[in-house]
Amino acid sequence: MKVMSLRFLKAMLAVICLMALSAGEVPAKVMAPDFVALAEKLKPTVVNISTSKSPAQTARPRRQPSPFNDPFHDFFDRFFDEAPRRQQRERSLGSGFIISDQGFIITNNHVVAGADEIKVRLSDGREFKAELKGADEKLDLALIKIESKDQLPVASLGNSDEIKVGEWVMAIGNPFGLAQTVTAGIVSATGRVIGSGPYDDFIQTDASINPGNSGGPLFSAEGKVIGINTAIIAGGQGIGFAIPINMAKDVIPQLEEKGKVIRGWLGVTVQPITPDLARSFGLDGERGALIADVVKDGPAAKAGLKSGDIVLEFDGKKIREMNELPRIVAATPVGKAAPVKVLRDGKVQDVEVSVGRLADAGDEADQKNGEDKLGMAVRELTRDLAARMGLKETQGVVVTGVKSGSLAGEAGILPGDIVREIGGRPIATLADYEAAIRAVKKGDVVRFLLRRGGGNHFLAIRVE
């Protein structure tokens, strides 16, 4: 009798489940999609990207003269002194996906950065040379373009704001050079901050992502791109990160039109709200972004925002946690009068801020001088510029741009480096820098003392 009752209960549960499915009570997204059909449909929209870069040629070190007056030794000595050292071209692999029938392709900036040749291979075996149309280091995005006489398959872009943890996703890419590899999993988390940049807001997934997947698409169960696979944790398994596609949508038009991204700027330093801080400010819950400091004469200062204000809303969008404010401000058009709700002295107040423009280290419009003979551009550092670039120092000369393949670039000088000395000569002003650079001659080996990341760093540049 007990056995019959157990069988009866199991049968009833099965019937209830079937009725629930037929009634649509279980969302279709949760059920496993037809990955075979999805792969067949979506693979043509995904491309494999290979890049190459010519390394700088360096001379071989001189050999010691032969003590035996050996003519063969002297011949090889002259030969090797005069011949450049042969080095292999630097190569990298990545992925991307076609977003328009005009041949525009999205990938990661780190896949194509510094490349002097970009090749794109389609799923049908066709290869094209690609042109870099624009790049955004802060989001790690790049827009490249190929020219094709035939119609190209295009990936549909979804809405990453609507995805939920637990939804099925599929990744297609070029891991370890294994073209058109398909992996599947679920959305493990959203809004992940992993410290890769100022606008971290990653989708985490357990779909297998490896080196070479970078720049490839993360598809939803409906076959739409919801993310751009970008990062993994070294040594981790089932932990991959993708840039939400909605963040890319905001910058793609600028990359196509201008080749770079212009972002909004508020001119504040913010910090998260802890439980104790929330109670001390009379705030119900840990929400908002606490303003710790305000840049003098910046947009926030001009609007009357103060240290100690808690930003609850910006331009109609609620600020649930501190990291959301920089992303929202950055996406706001420059010059827009944005309404802001702040908590001040226990009361909610409305303020209007005219959004400023965030300085870009490579922005030529914001540089006082062009690239010099070493291939870098610099500016005299001010408090305002330091705040915009996130630098602690407020005096000196800062590198605002480095030309790819230049002497400065090959030596490892980076935008944001502060030049302290050149050849032992202190550099405090732009005039000091320009005088030191004018004194550099061909054949010199110039020693730089840089301030980078809170510490000193020496570099030497051989002027060829």
Coordinates of C-alpha atoms in Angstrom, one line a residue:
M1 CA 0.0 0.0 0.0
K2 CA 2.8 2.4 0.9
V3 CA 4.6 1.5 -2.4
M4 CA 1.4 2.3 -4.3
S5 CA 1.0 5.6 -2.5
L6 CA 4.6 6.7 -3.3
R7 CA 4.1 5.8 -7.0
F8 CA 0.8 7.8 -7.0
L9 CA 2.5 10.8 -5.5
K10 CA 5.3 10.8 -8.1
A11 CA 2.7 10.5 -10.9
M12 CA 0.8 13.4 -9.5
L13 CA 3.9 15.6 -9.2
A14 CA 4.8 14.8 -12.8
V15 CA 1.3 15.8 -13.9
I16 CA 1.5 19.0 -12.0
C17 CA 4.8 19.9 -13.6
L18 CA 3.5 19.2 -17.1
M19 CA 0.5 21.4 -16.4
A20 CA 2.7 24.2 -15.1
L21 CA 4.9 24.0 -18.2
S22 CA 1.9 24.0 -20.6
A23 CA 0.4 27.0 -18.7
G24 CA 3.6 28.9 -19.3
E25 CA 4.3 29.3 -15.6
V26 CA 8.0 28.5 -16.1
P27 CA 9.6 31.2 -18.2
A28 CA 10.9 30.0 -21.6
K29 CA 14.3 31.6 -20.9
V30 CA 15.0 29.2 -18.0
M31 CA 14.5 26.1 -20.2
A32 CA 17.5 24.9 -22.1
P33 CA 17.5 26.4 -25.6
D34 CA 18.2 24.5 -28.8
F35 CA 21.9 25.1 -28.9
V36 CA 22.3 23.2 -32.2
A37 CA 20.0 25.7 -34.0
L38 CA 21.5 28.7 -32.2
A39 CA 25.1 27.7 -33.1
E40 CA 24.1 27.1 -36.8
K41 CA 22.4 30.5 -37.0
L42 CA 25.0 32.6 -35.0
K43 CA 28.4 31.2 -35.9
P44 CA 28.5 33.1 -39.3
T45 CA 28.2 36.4 -37.4
V46 CA 31.4 35.7 -35.3
V47 CA 34.9 36.3 -36.7
N48 CA 38.4 35.3 -35.7
I49 CA 40.9 38.2 -35.4
S50 CA 44.6 37.9 -35.8
T51 CA 47.0 40.8 -35.4
S52 CA 50.7 41.4 -35.8
K53 CA 53.1 44.1 -34.8
S54 CA 56.6 44.8 -35.9
P55 CA 59.0 44.9 -33.0
A56 CA 61.6 47.7 -32.9
Q57 CA 64.9 46.6 -34.3
T58 CA 67.8 46.9 -32.0
A59 CA 71.5 46.6 -32.7
R60 CA 73.5 43.6 -31.4
P61 CA 76.1 44.4 -28.7
R62 CA 79.6 44.9 -30.1
R63 CA 81.9 41.9 -29.8
Q64 CA 85.3 42.2 -28.3
P65 CA 88.1 42.6 -30.9
S66 CA 90.1 39.5 -31.6
P67 CA 93.5 39.3 -29.8
F68 CA 94.8 37.1 -32.7
N69 CA 94.2 39.5 -35.6
D70 CA 91.7 37.0 -37.0
P71 CA 90.2 38.3 -40.3
F72 CA 87.2 36.0 -40.1
H73 CA 86.5 37.2 -36.6
D74 CA 86.7 40.8 -37.8
F75 CA 84.4 40.1 -40.7
F76 CA 81.7 38.6 -38.5
D77 CA 82.3 41.4 -36.0
R78 CA 81.5 44.1 -38.7
F79 CA 78.6 42.0 -40.1
F80 CA 76.8 41.6 -36.7
D81 CA 77.5 45.2 -35.7
E82 CA 75.9 46.6 -38.8
A83 CA 73.1 44.1 -39.1
P84 CA 69.9 44.7 -37.1
R85 CA 68.9 42.0 -34.6
R86 CA 66.2 39.9 -36.2
Q87 CA 63.1 39.6 -34.1
Q88 CA 59.9 37.8 -34.7
R89 CA 56.7 39.8 -35.2
E90 CA 54.5 40.0 -32.2
R91 CA 51.2 38.2 -32.9
S92 CA 47.9 37.8 -31.0
L93 CA 44.5 36.1 -31.5
G94 CA 41.1 37.2 -30.5
S95 CA 37.4 37.2 -31.6
G96 CA 34.8 39.7 -32.7
F97 CA 31.3 39.9 -34.2
I98 CA 29.8 41.8 -37.1
I99 CA 27.3 44.5 -36.1
S100 CA 26.4 45.9 -39.5
D101 CA 26.3 44.9 -43.2
Q102 CA 28.8 47.8 -43.8
G103 CA 31.5 45.6 -42.3
F104 CA 31.8 47.1 -38.8
I105 CA 33.0 44.6 -36.2
I106 CA 33.2 44.9 -32.4
T107 CA 36.1 43.4 -30.4
N108 CA 38.2 44.2 -27.4
N109 CA 40.7 47.1 -27.5
H110 CA 43.4 44.8 -26.0
V111 CA 43.1 42.5 -29.0
V112 CA 44.0 45.1 -31.6
A113 CA 45.9 47.8 -29.6
G114 CA 49.2 48.7 -31.2
A115 CA 48.8 46.3 -34.1
D116 CA 50.1 47.4 -37.5
E117 CA 48.1 44.6 -39.3
I118 CA 44.7 43.3 -38.4
K119 CA 43.2 40.2 -40.3
V120 CA 39.7 39.0 -40.0
R121 CA 38.6 35.5 -40.9
L122 CA 34.9 34.6 -41.3
S123 CA 33.3 31.3 -40.6
D124 CA 33.2 30.4 -44.3
G125 CA 37.0 30.8 -44.5
R126 CA 37.1 34.2 -46.2
E127 CA 39.9 36.6 -45.0
F128 CA 39.9 40.3 -45.0
K129 CA 42.3 43.1 -43.9
A130 CA 40.6 45.2 -41.3
E131 CA 41.0 48.9 -40.4
L132 CA 40.8 50.2 -36.9
K133 CA 38.1 52.9 -36.8
G134 CA 38.1 53.7 -33.1
A135 CA 39.0 52.4 -29.7
D136 CA 38.1 53.0 -26.0
E137 CA 40.7 51.9 -23.5
K138 CA 38.5 52.6 -20.5
L139 CA 35.8 50.1 -21.6
D140 CA 38.3 47.9 -23.5
L141 CA 36.3 48.2 -26.7
A142 CA 37.4 48.6 -30.4
L143 CA 35.6 49.1 -33.6
I144 CA 37.2 47.7 -36.8
K145 CA 35.9 47.6 -40.4
I146 CA 36.3 45.2 -43.3
E147 CA 35.2 45.8 -47.0
S148 CA 33.2 43.1 -48.6
K149 CA 31.3 43.0 -51.9
D150 CA 29.0 40.3 -50.6
Q151 CA 26.3 40.7 -47.9
L152 CA 27.6 40.0 -44.4
P153 CA 25.8 38.1 -41.6
V154 CA 25.0 40.5 -38.8
A155 CA 24.6 39.8 -35.1
S156 CA 21.5 41.2 -33.3
L157 CA 22.2 43.2 -30.2
G158 CA 20.1 42.5 -27.2
N159 CA 19.3 44.4 -23.9
S160 CA 21.8 43.5 -21.2
D161 CA 19.7 45.5 -18.6
E162 CA 17.0 42.8 -18.8
I163 CA 19.2 39.7 -18.2
K164 CA 18.7 37.7 -15.0
V165 CA 21.0 35.5 -13.0
G166 CA 20.5 31.9 -14.1
E167 CA 19.6 32.6 -17.7
W168 CA 21.2 30.4 -20.4
V169 CA 24.0 32.0 -22.4
M170 CA 26.3 30.8 -25.2
A171 CA 29.8 32.1 -26.2
I172 CA 31.4 31.7 -29.6
G173 CA 35.0 32.6 -30.2
N174 CA 38.6 31.6 -31.0
P175 CA 40.1 30.2 -27.8
F176 CA 43.7 29.2 -28.2
G177 CA 43.3 29.5 -31.9
L178 CA 40.5 26.9 -32.1
A179 CA 38.2 28.7 -34.5
Q180 CA 34.4 28.9 -34.0
T181 CA 34.4 27.2 -30.6
V182 CA 30.9 27.1 -29.0
T183 CA 30.5 26.9 -25.2
A184 CA 27.3 27.3 -23.1
G185 CA 26.4 28.1 -19.5
I186 CA 24.4 30.5 -17.4
V187 CA 24.6 34.1 -16.2
S188 CA 26.4 33.7 -12.8
A189 CA 26.1 37.3 -11.7
T190 CA 25.7 40.8 -12.9
G191 CA 27.3 44.1 -12.0
R192 CA 30.7 42.6 -11.1
V193 CA 33.5 45.0 -10.3
I194 CA 36.9 43.3 -10.9
G195 CA 39.2 46.3 -10.8
S196 CA 40.0 46.3 -14.5
G197 CA 38.9 49.9 -15.1
P198 CA 36.9 52.9 -13.9
Y199 CA 33.6 51.6 -15.3
D200 CA 33.5 48.0 -14.3
D201 CA 30.1 46.5 -14.6
F202 CA 30.7 43.0 -15.9
I203 CA 28.4 40.1 -16.5
Q204 CA 29.8 36.9 -14.9
T205 CA 29.2 33.6 -16.7
D206 CA 30.3 30.0 -16.3
A207 CA 30.3 29.5 -20.1
S208 CA 33.9 28.4 -20.8
I209 CA 35.9 31.5 -21.8
N210 CA 39.7 31.2 -22.5
P211 CA 42.4 33.3 -24.1
G212 CA 41.3 34.0 -27.7
N213 CA 37.7 34.4 -26.7
S214 CA 38.4 38.1 -26.0
G215 CA 36.1 40.3 -28.0
G216 CA 33.7 37.6 -28.9
P217 CA 30.0 37.7 -28.2
L218 CA 28.0 36.3 -25.3
F219 CA 24.6 35.4 -26.7
S220 CA 21.3 35.1 -24.9
A221 CA 18.9 32.1 -25.3
E222 CA 17.1 34.3 -27.9
G223 CA 20.3 34.5 -30.0
K224 CA 21.0 38.2 -29.3
V225 CA 24.3 39.6 -28.1
I226 CA 24.1 40.6 -24.4
G227 CA 27.8 40.9 -23.7
I228 CA 31.4 41.1 -25.1
N229 CA 33.7 38.4 -23.6
T230 CA 36.6 40.2 -22.1
A231 CA 38.3 38.8 -19.0
I232 CA 39.0 35.7 -17.0
I233 CA 40.5 35.0 -13.6
A234 CA 43.9 33.3 -13.9
G235 CA 43.6 29.8 -12.6
G236 CA 39.9 30.0 -12.2
Q237 CA 37.4 27.6 -13.8
G238 CA 33.9 28.6 -14.9
I239 CA 34.5 32.3 -14.1
G240 CA 34.4 34.6 -17.1
F241 CA 33.4 38.2 -17.5
A242 CA 31.7 40.1 -20.3
I243 CA 31.1 43.8 -20.9
P244 CA 27.3 44.4 -21.0
I245 CA 26.2 45.2 -24.6
N246 CA 24.3 48.3 -23.5
M247 CA 27.5 49.9 -22.4
A248 CA 28.9 49.3 -25.9
K249 CA 25.8 50.7 -27.5
D250 CA 26.5 54.0 -25.9
V251 CA 30.0 54.3 -27.3
I252 CA 29.8 52.6 -30.8
P253 CA 28.4 55.7 -32.6
Q254 CA 31.2 57.8 -31.2
L255 CA 33.8 55.3 -32.2
E256 CA 32.4 55.2 -35.7
E257 CA 32.2 59.0 -36.0
K258 CA 35.1 60.3 -34.0
G259 CA 37.4 57.3 -33.3
K260 CA 37.2 57.9 -29.6
V261 CA 34.8 58.4 -26.8
I262 CA 33.9 61.7 -25.1
R263 CA 32.6 61.3 -21.6
G264 CA 30.8 63.4 -19.0
W265 CA 32.6 64.7 -15.9
L266 CA 31.2 65.7 -12.6
G267 CA 34.4 66.7 -10.7
V268 CA 34.0 64.8 -7.5
T269 CA 35.6 62.0 -5.5
V270 CA 33.1 59.5 -4.2
Q271 CA 33.2 56.6 -1.7
P272 CA 30.7 53.8 -0.8
I273 CA 28.2 54.1 2.0
T274 CA 28.8 51.7 4.8
P275 CA 26.2 50.7 7.4
D276 CA 27.8 53.0 10.0
L277 CA 28.0 55.9 7.6
A278 CA 24.4 55.4 6.6
R279 CA 23.3 55.7 10.2
S280 CA 25.5 58.7 10.8
F281 CA 24.0 60.6 7.9
G282 CA 20.4 59.5 8.7
L283 CA 20.1 57.5 5.5
D284 CA 17.7 54.5 5.4
G285 CA 19.8 51.8 3.9
E286 CA 23.2 51.5 2.2
R287 CA 22.5 53.4 -1.0
G288 CA 23.9 56.3 -2.9
A289 CA 27.4 57.7 -3.5
L290 CA 29.1 59.8 -0.8
I291 CA 31.0 62.8 -2.1
A292 CA 34.3 62.9 -0.3
D293 CA 35.9 65.8 -2.2
V294 CA 34.9 68.3 -4.8
V295 CA 37.3 69.6 -7.5
K296 CA 37.6 73.4 -7.3
D297 CA 35.8 75.1 -10.2
G298 CA 34.5 71.8 -11.5
P299 CA 30.9 71.2 -12.6
A300 CA 29.9 69.9 -9.1
A301 CA 31.5 72.8 -7.3
K302 CA 29.7 75.3 -9.6
A303 CA 26.4 73.6 -9.0
G304 CA 26.9 73.9 -5.2
L305 CA 27.6 70.2 -4.4
K306 CA 29.7 69.8 -1.2
S307 CA 31.8 67.2 0.5
G308 CA 29.4 65.1 2.7
D309 CA 26.5 65.2 0.2
I310 CA 25.1 61.8 -0.7
V311 CA 24.0 61.5 -4.4
L312 CA 20.8 59.4 -4.5
E313 CA 19.8 60.1 -8.1
F314 CA 21.6 61.5 -11.2
D315 CA 19.7 62.5 -14.3
G316 CA 16.7 60.5 -13.3
K317 CA 18.6 57.3 -12.5
K318 CA 18.8 56.0 -8.9
I319 CA 22.2 55.4 -7.5
R320 CA 22.1 52.1 -5.6
E321 CA 25.9 51.9 -5.0
M322 CA 28.9 54.2 -5.4
N323 CA 30.2 52.5 -8.6
E324 CA 27.1 53.4 -10.5
L325 CA 27.6 57.1 -10.4
P326 CA 30.8 57.3 -12.5
R327 CA 29.3 55.1 -15.2
I328 CA 26.1 57.1 -15.4
V329 CA 27.9 60.5 -15.4
A330 CA 30.3 59.2 -18.1
A331 CA 27.4 58.3 -20.3
T332 CA 25.7 61.6 -19.9
P333 CA 26.2 64.1 -22.8
V334 CA 28.6 66.9 -22.2
G335 CA 26.8 70.2 -21.4
K336 CA 23.6 68.6 -20.4
A337 CA 21.8 70.1 -17.4
A338 CA 21.3 67.0 -15.3
P339 CA 19.0 67.0 -12.3
V340 CA 20.6 65.5 -9.1
K341 CA 19.0 64.4 -5.9
V342 CA 21.3 64.6 -2.8
L343 CA 20.9 64.0 0.9
R344 CA 22.3 66.9 2.8
D345 CA 21.9 67.4 6.6
G346 CA 19.2 64.7 6.6
K347 CA 17.1 66.3 3.9
V348 CA 16.8 65.5 0.2
Q349 CA 17.6 68.4 -2.0
D350 CA 17.4 68.9 -5.8
V351 CA 20.4 70.3 -7.6
E352 CA 21.1 70.9 -11.3
V353 CA 24.6 70.2 -12.7
S354 CA 25.9 71.2 -16.1
V355 CA 28.0 68.1 -17.0
G356 CA 31.6 68.8 -18.0
R357 CA 33.9 66.9 -20.3
L358 CA 36.3 64.2 -18.9
A359 CA 39.8 64.8 -20.0
D360 CA 41.3 62.0 -22.1
A361 CA 45.0 61.2 -21.9
G362 CA 45.0 60.9 -25.7
D363 CA 42.7 63.8 -26.5
E364 CA 44.6 66.1 -28.9
A365 CA 42.1 68.9 -28.2
D366 CA 43.2 68.9 -24.5
Q367 CA 46.9 68.8 -25.2
K368 CA 49.1 71.9 -25.0
N369 CA 51.6 70.6 -27.5
G370 CA 51.8 67.8 -30.0
E371 CA 54.0 64.7 -30.1
D372 CA 57.7 65.5 -29.7
K373 CA 60.6 63.8 -31.4
L374 CA 60.3 60.8 -28.9
G375 CA 56.6 60.3 -29.9
M376 CA 54.8 61.5 -26.8
A377 CA 52.7 64.5 -25.8
V378 CA 52.8 66.1 -22.4
R379 CA 51.0 68.7 -20.4
E380 CA 51.9 70.8 -17.4
L381 CA 50.0 69.2 -14.5
T382 CA 47.4 71.2 -12.7
R383 CA 45.1 70.3 -9.8
D384 CA 42.1 70.1 -12.2
L385 CA 43.9 67.9 -14.7
A386 CA 45.2 65.7 -11.9
A387 CA 41.7 65.2 -10.6
R388 CA 40.4 64.4 -14.1
M389 CA 43.2 61.8 -14.7
G390 CA 42.9 60.3 -11.2
L391 CA 46.4 61.4 -10.2
K392 CA 47.5 62.2 -6.7
E393 CA 50.3 64.6 -7.7
T394 CA 49.3 68.1 -8.7
Q395 CA 52.6 69.5 -10.0
G396 CA 55.0 68.5 -12.7
V397 CA 54.7 67.4 -16.3
V398 CA 52.4 64.5 -17.2
V399 CA 52.4 62.3 -20.3
T400 CA 49.0 62.7 -22.0
G401 CA 49.6 60.6 -25.2
V402 CA 52.1 58.1 -26.6
K403 CA 52.3 57.3 -30.3
S404 CA 52.2 53.6 -31.1
G405 CA 55.5 52.3 -32.4
S406 CA 57.4 55.5 -31.3
L407 CA 60.6 55.5 -29.3
A408 CA 58.7 56.5 -26.1
G409 CA 56.1 53.7 -26.8
E410 CA 58.7 51.1 -27.4
A411 CA 60.6 52.1 -24.2
G412 CA 57.4 51.6 -22.1
I413 CA 56.4 55.2 -21.3
L414 CA 52.6 55.3 -20.7
P415 CA 49.9 58.0 -20.6
G416 CA 49.6 59.2 -17.0
D417 CA 53.3 58.9 -16.2
I418 CA 54.7 62.0 -14.5
V419 CA 58.1 63.0 -15.8
R420 CA 60.4 63.9 -12.8
E421 CA 63.8 63.9 -14.5
I422 CA 65.4 63.7 -17.9
G423 CA 69.0 62.8 -17.9
G424 CA 69.3 63.7 -14.2
R425 CA 67.8 67.1 -15.0
P426 CA 64.7 68.0 -12.8
I427 CA 61.5 68.6 -14.7
A428 CA 59.0 70.8 -12.8
T429 CA 57.4 72.8 -15.7
L430 CA 56.6 72.4 -19.4
A431 CA 59.5 74.7 -20.2
D432 CA 61.9 72.4 -18.3
Y433 CA 60.6 69.5 -20.3
E434 CA 60.9 71.2 -23.7
A435 CA 64.4 72.4 -23.0
A436 CA 65.5 68.9 -22.0
I437 CA 64.0 67.4 -25.2
R438 CA 65.6 70.1 -27.4
A439 CA 69.0 69.0 -26.0
V440 CA 68.5 65.4 -27.1
K441 CA 70.6 64.4 -30.1
K442 CA 70.6 61.3 -32.4
G443 CA 72.6 58.5 -30.8
D444 CA 71.9 59.7 -27.2
V445 CA 70.7 57.3 -24.5
V446 CA 68.3 59.4 -22.4
R447 CA 67.4 58.4 -18.9
F448 CA 63.9 59.2 -17.6
L449 CA 62.8 59.2 -14.0
L450 CA 59.0 58.8 -13.9
R451 CA 56.4 58.8 -11.2
R452 CA 53.9 55.9 -11.9
G453 CA 51.3 54.4 -9.6
G454 CA 52.7 56.2 -6.5
G455 CA 56.3 55.0 -7.1
N456 CA 59.4 56.0 -9.0
H457 CA 60.4 54.2 -12.3
F458 CA 63.5 54.6 -14.4
L459 CA 63.5 54.1 -18.2
A460 CA 66.1 54.7 -20.9
I461 CA 65.5 55.6 -24.5
R462 CA 68.1 55.2 -27.2
V463 CA 67.5 57.9 -29.8
E464 CA 68.0 56.2 -33.2

